[in-house]
Short mmCIF file of C-alpha atoms in Angstrom, two decimals:
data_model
loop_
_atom_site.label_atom_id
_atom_site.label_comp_id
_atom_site.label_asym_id
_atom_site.label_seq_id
_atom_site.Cartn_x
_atom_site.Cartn_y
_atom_site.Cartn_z
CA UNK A 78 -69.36 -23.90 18.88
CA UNK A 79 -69.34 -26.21 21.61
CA UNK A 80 -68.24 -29.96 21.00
CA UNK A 81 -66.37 -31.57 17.90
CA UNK A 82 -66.76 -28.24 15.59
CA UNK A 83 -68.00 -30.28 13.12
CA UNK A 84 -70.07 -27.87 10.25
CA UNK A 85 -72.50 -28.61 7.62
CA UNK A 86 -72.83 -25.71 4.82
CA UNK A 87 -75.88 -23.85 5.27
CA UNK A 88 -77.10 -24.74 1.78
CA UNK A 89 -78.04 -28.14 3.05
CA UNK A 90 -80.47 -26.76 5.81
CA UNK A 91 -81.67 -23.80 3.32
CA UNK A 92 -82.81 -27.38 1.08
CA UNK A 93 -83.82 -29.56 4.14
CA UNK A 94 -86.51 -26.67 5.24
CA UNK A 95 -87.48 -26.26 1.45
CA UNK A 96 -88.53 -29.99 1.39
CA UNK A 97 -89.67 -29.93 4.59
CA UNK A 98 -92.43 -27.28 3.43
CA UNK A 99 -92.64 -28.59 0.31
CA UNK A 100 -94.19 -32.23 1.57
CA UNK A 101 -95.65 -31.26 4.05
CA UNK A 102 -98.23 -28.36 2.86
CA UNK A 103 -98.06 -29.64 -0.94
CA UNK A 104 -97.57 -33.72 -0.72
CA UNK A 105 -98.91 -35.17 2.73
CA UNK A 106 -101.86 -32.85 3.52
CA UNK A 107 -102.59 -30.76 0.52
CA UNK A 108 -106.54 -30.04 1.78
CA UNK A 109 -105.71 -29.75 5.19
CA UNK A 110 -102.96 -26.48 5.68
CA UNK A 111 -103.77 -26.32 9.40
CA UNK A 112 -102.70 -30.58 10.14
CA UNK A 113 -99.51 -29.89 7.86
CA UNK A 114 -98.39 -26.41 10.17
CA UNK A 115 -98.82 -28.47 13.22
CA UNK A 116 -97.10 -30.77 11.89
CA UNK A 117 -93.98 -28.94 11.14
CA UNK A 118 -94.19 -27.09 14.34
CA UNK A 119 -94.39 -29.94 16.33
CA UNK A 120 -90.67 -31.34 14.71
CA UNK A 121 -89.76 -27.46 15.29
CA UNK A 122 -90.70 -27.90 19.25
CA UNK A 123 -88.77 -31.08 19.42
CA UNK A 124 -85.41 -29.33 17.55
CA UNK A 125 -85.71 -26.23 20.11
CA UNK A 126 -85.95 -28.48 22.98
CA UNK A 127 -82.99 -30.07 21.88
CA UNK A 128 -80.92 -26.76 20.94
CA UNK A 129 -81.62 -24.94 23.61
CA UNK A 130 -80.52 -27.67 26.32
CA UNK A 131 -76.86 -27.27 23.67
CA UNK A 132 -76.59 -23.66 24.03
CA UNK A 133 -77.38 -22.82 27.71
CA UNK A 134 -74.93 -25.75 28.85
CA UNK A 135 -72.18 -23.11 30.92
CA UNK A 136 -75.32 -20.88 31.97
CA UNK A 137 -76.92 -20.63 35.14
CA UNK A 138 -80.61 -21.05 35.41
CA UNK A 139 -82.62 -17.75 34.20
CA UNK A 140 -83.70 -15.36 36.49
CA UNK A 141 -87.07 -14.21 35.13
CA UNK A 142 -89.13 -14.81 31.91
CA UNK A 143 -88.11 -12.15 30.32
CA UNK A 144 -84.29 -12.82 30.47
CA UNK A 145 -84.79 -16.12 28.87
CA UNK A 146 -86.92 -14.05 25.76
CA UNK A 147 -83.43 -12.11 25.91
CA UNK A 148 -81.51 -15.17 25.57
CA UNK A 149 -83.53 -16.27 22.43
CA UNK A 150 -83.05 -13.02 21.15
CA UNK A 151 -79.72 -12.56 21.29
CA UNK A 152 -77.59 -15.65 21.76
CA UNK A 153 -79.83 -18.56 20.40
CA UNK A 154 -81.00 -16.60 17.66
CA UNK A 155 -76.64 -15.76 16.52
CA UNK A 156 -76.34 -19.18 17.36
CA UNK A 157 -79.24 -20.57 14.71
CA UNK A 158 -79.81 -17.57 11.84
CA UNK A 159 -76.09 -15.85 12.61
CA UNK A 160 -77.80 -12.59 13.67
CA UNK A 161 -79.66 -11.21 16.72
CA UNK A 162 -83.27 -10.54 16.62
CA UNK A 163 -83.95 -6.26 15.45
CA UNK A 164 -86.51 -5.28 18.04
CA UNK A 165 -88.17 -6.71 21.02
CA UNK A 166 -91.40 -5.35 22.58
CA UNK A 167 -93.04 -6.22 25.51
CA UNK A 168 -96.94 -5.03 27.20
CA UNK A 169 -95.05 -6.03 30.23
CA UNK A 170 -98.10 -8.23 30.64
CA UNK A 171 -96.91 -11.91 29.05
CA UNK A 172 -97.07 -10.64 25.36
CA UNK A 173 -93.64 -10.80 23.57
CA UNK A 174 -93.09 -9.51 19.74
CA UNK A 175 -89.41 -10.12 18.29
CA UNK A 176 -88.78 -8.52 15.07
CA UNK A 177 -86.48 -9.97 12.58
CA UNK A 178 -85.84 -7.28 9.68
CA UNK A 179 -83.87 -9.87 7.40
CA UNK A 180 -85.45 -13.18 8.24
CA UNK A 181 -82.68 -15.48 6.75
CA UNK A 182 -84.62 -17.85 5.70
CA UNK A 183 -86.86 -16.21 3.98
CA UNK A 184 -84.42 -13.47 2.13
CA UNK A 185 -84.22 -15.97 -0.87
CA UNK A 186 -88.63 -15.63 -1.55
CA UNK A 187 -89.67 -13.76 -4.14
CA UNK A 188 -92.53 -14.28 -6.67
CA UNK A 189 -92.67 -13.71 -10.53
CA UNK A 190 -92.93 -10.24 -11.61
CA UNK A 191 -96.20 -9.75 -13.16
CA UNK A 192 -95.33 -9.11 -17.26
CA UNK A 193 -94.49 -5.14 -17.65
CA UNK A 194 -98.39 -3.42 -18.12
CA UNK A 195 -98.79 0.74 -18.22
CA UNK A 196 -97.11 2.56 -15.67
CA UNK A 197 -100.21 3.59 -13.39
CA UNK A 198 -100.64 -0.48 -13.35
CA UNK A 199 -96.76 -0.90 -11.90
CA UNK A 200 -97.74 0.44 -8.36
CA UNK A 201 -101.09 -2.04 -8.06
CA UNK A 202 -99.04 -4.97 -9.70
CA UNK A 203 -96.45 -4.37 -6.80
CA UNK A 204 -98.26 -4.39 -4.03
CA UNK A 205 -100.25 -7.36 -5.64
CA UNK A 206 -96.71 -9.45 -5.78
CA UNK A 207 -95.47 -8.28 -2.32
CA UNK A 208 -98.74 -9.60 -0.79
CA UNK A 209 -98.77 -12.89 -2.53
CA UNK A 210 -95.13 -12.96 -1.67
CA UNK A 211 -96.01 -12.06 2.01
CA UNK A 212 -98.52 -15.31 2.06
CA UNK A 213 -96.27 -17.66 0.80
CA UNK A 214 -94.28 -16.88 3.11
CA UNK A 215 -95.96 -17.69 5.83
CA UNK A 216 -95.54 -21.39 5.30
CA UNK A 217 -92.05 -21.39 6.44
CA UNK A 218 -92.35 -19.72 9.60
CA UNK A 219 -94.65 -22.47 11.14
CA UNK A 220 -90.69 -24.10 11.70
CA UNK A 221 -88.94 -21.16 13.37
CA UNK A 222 -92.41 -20.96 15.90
CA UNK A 223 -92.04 -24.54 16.43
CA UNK A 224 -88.29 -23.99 17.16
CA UNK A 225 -88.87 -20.98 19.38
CA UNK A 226 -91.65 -22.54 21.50
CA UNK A 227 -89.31 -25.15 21.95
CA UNK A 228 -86.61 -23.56 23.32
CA UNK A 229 -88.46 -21.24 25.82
CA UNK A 230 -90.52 -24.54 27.03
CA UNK A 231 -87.38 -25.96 28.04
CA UNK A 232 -85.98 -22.63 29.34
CA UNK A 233 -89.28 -23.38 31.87
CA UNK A 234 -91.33 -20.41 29.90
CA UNK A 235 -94.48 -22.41 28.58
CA UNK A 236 -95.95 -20.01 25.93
CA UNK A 237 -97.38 -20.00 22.20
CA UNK A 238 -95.52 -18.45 19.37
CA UNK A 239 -97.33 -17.18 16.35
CA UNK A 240 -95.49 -15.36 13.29
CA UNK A 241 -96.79 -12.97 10.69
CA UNK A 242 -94.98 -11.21 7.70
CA UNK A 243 -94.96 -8.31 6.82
CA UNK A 244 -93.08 -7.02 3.69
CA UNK A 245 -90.39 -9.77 2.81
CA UNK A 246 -88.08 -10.17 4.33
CA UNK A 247 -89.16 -8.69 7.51
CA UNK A 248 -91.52 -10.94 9.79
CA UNK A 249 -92.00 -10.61 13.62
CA UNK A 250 -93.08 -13.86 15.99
CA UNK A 251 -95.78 -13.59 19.31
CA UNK A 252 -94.34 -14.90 22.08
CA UNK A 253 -97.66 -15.31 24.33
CA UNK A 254 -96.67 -16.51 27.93
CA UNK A 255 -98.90 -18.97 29.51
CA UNK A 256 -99.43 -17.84 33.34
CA UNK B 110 -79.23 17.94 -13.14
CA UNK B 111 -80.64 14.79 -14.17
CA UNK B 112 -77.70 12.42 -15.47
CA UNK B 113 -77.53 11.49 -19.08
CA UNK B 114 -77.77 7.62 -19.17
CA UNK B 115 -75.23 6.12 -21.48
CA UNK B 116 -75.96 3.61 -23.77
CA UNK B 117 -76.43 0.12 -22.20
CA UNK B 118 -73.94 -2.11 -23.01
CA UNK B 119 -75.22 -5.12 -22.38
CA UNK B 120 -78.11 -6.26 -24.69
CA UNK B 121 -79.86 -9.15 -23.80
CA UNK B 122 -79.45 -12.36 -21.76
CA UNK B 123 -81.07 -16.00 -22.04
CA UNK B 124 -81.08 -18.89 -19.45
CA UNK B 125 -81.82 -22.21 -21.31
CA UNK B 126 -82.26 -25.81 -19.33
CA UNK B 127 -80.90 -29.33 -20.36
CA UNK B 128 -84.02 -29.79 -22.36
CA UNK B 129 -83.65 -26.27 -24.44
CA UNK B 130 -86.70 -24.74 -22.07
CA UNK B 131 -85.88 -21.30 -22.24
CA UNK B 132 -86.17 -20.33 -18.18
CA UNK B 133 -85.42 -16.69 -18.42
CA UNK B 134 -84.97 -13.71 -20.86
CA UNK B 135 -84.18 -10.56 -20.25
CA UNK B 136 -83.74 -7.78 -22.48
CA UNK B 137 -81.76 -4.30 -21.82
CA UNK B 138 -81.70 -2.68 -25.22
CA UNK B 139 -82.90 -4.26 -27.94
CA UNK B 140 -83.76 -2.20 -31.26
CA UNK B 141 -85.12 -5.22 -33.72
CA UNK B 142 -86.77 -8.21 -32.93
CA UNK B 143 -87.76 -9.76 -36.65
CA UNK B 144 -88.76 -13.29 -34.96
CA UNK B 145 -91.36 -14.28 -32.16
CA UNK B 146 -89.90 -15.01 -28.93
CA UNK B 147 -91.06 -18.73 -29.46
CA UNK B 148 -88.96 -18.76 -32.67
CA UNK B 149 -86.50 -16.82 -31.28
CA UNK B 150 -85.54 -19.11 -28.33
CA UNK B 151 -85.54 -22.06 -30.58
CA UNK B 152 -83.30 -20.57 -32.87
CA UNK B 153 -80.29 -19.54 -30.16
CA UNK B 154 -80.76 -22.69 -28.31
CA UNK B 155 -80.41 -24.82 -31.76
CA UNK B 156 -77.63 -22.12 -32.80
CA UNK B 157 -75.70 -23.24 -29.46
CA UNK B 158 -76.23 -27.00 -29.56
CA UNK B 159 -74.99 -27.16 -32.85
CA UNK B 160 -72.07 -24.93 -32.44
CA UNK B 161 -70.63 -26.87 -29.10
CA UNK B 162 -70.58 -30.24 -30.65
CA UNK B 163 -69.50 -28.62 -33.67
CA UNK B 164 -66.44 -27.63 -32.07
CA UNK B 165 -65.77 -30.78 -30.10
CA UNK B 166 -65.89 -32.53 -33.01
CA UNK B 167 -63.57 -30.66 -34.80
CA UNK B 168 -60.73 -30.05 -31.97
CA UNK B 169 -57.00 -30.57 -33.60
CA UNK B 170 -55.89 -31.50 -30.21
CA UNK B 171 -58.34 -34.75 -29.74
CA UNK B 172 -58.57 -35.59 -26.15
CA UNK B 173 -61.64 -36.40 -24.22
CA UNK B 174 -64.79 -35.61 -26.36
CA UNK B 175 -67.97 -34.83 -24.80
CA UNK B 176 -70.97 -37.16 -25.77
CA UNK B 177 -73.26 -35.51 -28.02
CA UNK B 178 -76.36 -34.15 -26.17
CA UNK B 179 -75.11 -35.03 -22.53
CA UNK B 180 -73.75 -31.96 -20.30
CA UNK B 181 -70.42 -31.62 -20.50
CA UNK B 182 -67.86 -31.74 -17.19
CA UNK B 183 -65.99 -28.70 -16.89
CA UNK B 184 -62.82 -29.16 -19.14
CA UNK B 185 -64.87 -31.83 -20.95
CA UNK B 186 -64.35 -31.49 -24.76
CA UNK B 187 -63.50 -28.14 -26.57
CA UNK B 188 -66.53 -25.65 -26.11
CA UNK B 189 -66.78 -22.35 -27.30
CA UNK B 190 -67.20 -19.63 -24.83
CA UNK B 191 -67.86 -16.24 -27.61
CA UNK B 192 -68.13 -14.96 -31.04
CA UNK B 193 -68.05 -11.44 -32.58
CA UNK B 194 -69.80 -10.05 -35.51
CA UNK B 195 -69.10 -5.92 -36.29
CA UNK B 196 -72.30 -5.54 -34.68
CA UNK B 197 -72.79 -7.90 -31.25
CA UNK B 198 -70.52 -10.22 -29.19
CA UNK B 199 -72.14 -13.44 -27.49
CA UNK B 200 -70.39 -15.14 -25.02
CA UNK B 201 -71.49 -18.53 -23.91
CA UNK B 202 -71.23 -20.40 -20.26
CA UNK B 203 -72.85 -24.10 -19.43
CA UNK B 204 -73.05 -25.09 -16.06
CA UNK B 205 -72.14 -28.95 -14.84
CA UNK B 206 -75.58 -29.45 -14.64
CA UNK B 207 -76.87 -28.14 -17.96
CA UNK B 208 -77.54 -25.07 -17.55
CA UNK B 209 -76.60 -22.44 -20.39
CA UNK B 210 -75.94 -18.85 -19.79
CA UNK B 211 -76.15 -16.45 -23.59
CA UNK B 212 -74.83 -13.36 -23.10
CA UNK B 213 -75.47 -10.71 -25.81
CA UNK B 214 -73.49 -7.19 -25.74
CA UNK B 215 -71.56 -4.56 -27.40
CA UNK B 216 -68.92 -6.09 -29.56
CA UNK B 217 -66.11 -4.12 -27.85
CA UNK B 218 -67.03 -5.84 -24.48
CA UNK B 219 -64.27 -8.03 -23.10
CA UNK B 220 -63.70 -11.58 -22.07
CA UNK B 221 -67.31 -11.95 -19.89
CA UNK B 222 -66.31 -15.63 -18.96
CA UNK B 223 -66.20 -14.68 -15.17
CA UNK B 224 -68.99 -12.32 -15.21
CA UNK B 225 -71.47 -15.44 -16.79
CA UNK B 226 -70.00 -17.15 -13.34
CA UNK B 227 -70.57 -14.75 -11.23
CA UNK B 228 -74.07 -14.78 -12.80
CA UNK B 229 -75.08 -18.26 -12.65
CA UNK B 230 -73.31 -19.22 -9.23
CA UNK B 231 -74.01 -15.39 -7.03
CA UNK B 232 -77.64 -14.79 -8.96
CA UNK B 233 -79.22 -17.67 -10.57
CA UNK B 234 -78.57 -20.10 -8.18
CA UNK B 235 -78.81 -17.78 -4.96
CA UNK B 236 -82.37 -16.09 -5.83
CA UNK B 237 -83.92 -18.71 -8.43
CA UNK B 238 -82.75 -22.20 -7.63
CA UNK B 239 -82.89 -21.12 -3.44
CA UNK B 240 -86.24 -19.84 -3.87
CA UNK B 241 -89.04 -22.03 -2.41
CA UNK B 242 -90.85 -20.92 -4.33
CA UNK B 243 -89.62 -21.85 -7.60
CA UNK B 244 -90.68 -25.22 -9.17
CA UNK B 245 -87.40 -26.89 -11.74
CA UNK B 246 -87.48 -26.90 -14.69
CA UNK B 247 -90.16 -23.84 -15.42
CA UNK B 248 -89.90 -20.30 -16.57
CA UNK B 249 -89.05 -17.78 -14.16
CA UNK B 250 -89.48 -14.16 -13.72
CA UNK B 251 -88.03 -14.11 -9.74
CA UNK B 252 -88.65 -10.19 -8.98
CA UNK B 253 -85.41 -11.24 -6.78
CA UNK B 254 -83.13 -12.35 -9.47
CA UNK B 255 -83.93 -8.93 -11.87
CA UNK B 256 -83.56 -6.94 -9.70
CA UNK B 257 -79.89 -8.05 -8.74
CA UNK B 258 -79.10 -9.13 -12.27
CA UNK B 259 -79.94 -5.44 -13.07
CA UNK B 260 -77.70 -4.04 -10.28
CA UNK B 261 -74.88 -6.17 -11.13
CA UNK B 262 -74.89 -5.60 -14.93
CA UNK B 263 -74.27 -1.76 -13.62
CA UNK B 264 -71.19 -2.65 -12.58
CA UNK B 265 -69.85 -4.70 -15.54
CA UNK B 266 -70.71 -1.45 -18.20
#
């Protein structure tokens, strides 16, 4: 890590994007879901700007859109979550999906189990939990798209970034380029 | 071949707050309930209360003696960490912050002091108190936390 070295244990940011959530979508703007992701995206755009001017200080410029995706796949994405992104696809026409199979932040989720009911019930109560699961989730992914967008704006890619989830904790982002 | 699966060892396990709010129960093998949970939880967390200032109280050595009702700092006071009838063992942990870990399993089960540990600090605090999900202070039933409680009680029998 470039600079000092100084750390902070990753328990602090797992609470800090907790509370984050938490006030936003629950305390500040309980009615209003869509004000309170914009919200947190926005402070996620700012962040990215920030850490991606940090990590591509030794690099030349980028030759082509799709080797700064790259970059956020591999590198900046080691550098913030300690792993590389699973899959990247492309339509070769602006459209970018990553695919994280163990999101790390949300690998700690998981809802109540549903109190034990007859056995042909287990299969429907399942699904029923990974699917509220799935939607809670959502919520704290608005930060990572905020963080993402961010980064590639400052990398000179201008773009939206949309997430979705899928079964916890896999989830996949939309990089859409702007031409 | 299907494998014959022994006997579980372990029989049940209860997660109590500061305020005696039982936050989690989970049961392996148990043959006879004869009280409802309700009573039940009252009973063990009143049983446990009792018992720790019970033994502060009465430590030969003296030293520094926990105040009565207030969480104790590890190596604060004399607590009790088991006890062994002919037909059960429970063994006892309580966290710095209040937390209290019962234990219930086969009396020839040995000293489960690190296993409660690696409980509360590598399961309970990992998949319930990291959850965003999970509001303080409630019951829980994290899918998360059974099923790696489950795995890792495997291991211990």
């Amino acid at each position: 890590m470039p600079g000092g070295g100084r750390e902070v244990a990753e328990s602090c940011v797992d609470s800090l994007n907790l509370e984050l959530v938490a006030t936003y979508c629950k305390r500040l703007h309980p009615n209003k879901p869509e004000l309170a992701a914009r919200r947190i995206e926005a402070i996620g755009y700012q962040v990215g700007l920030q850490l991606a001017e940090r990590y591509t200080k030794e690099r030349p410029r980028f030759a082509d859109h799709l080797e700064a995706i790259k970059f956020i796949c591999k590198d900046f994405w080691a550098e913030v979550f300690r792993k590389q992104v699973d899959n990247l696809k492309t339509n070769h026409r602006g459209v970018f999906v990553l695919q994280d199979n163990k999101f790390r932040w949300l690998t700690r989720i998981s809802v109540d189990s549903a109190p034990p009911g007859e056995a042909a019930q287990m299969d429907v109560n399942a699904a029923a939990n990974a699917s509220r699961a799935s939607q809670a989730a959502g919520q704290y992914l608005y930060f990572p798209c905020g963080l993402i967008r961010g980064a590639l704006t400052n990398l000179g890619v201008a773009c939206a970034v949309s997430a979705e989830v899928s079964t916890l904790p896999a989830c996949s982002f939309v990089v859409r380029v702007k031409v | 071949m299907a494998a014959i699966a022994s006997t579980p060892r372990m029989r049940c396990l209860y997660i109590f707050n500061r305020d005696g709010v039982c936050l989690h129960y989970h049961v392996w093998l148990r043959p006879l309930t004869t009280l409802s949970p309700h009573q039940d939880q009252k009973l063990m967390f009143g049983l446990l209360f009792s018992l720790k200032s019970f033994t502060a109280k009465m430590d030969p050595v003296g030293g520094n003696k926990g105040n009565l009702g207030a969480p104790n700092l590890p190596g604060q006071g004399c607590s009790f960490h088991s006890f062994r009838t002919n037909t059960y063992k429970l063994s006892f942990m309580e966290s710095p912050s209040g937390i209290k870990l019962i234990l219930i399993t086969d009396p020839r089960m040995g000293d489960l002091r690190d296993a409660l540990k690696y409980i509360y600090s590598n399961i309970y605090v990992e998949y319930v108190v990291k959850n965003p999900l999970y509001t303080p202070g409630q019951p829980f039933k994290c899918e998360l936390f059974n099923a790696t409680l489950d795995q890792y009680v495997k291991t211990l029998q």
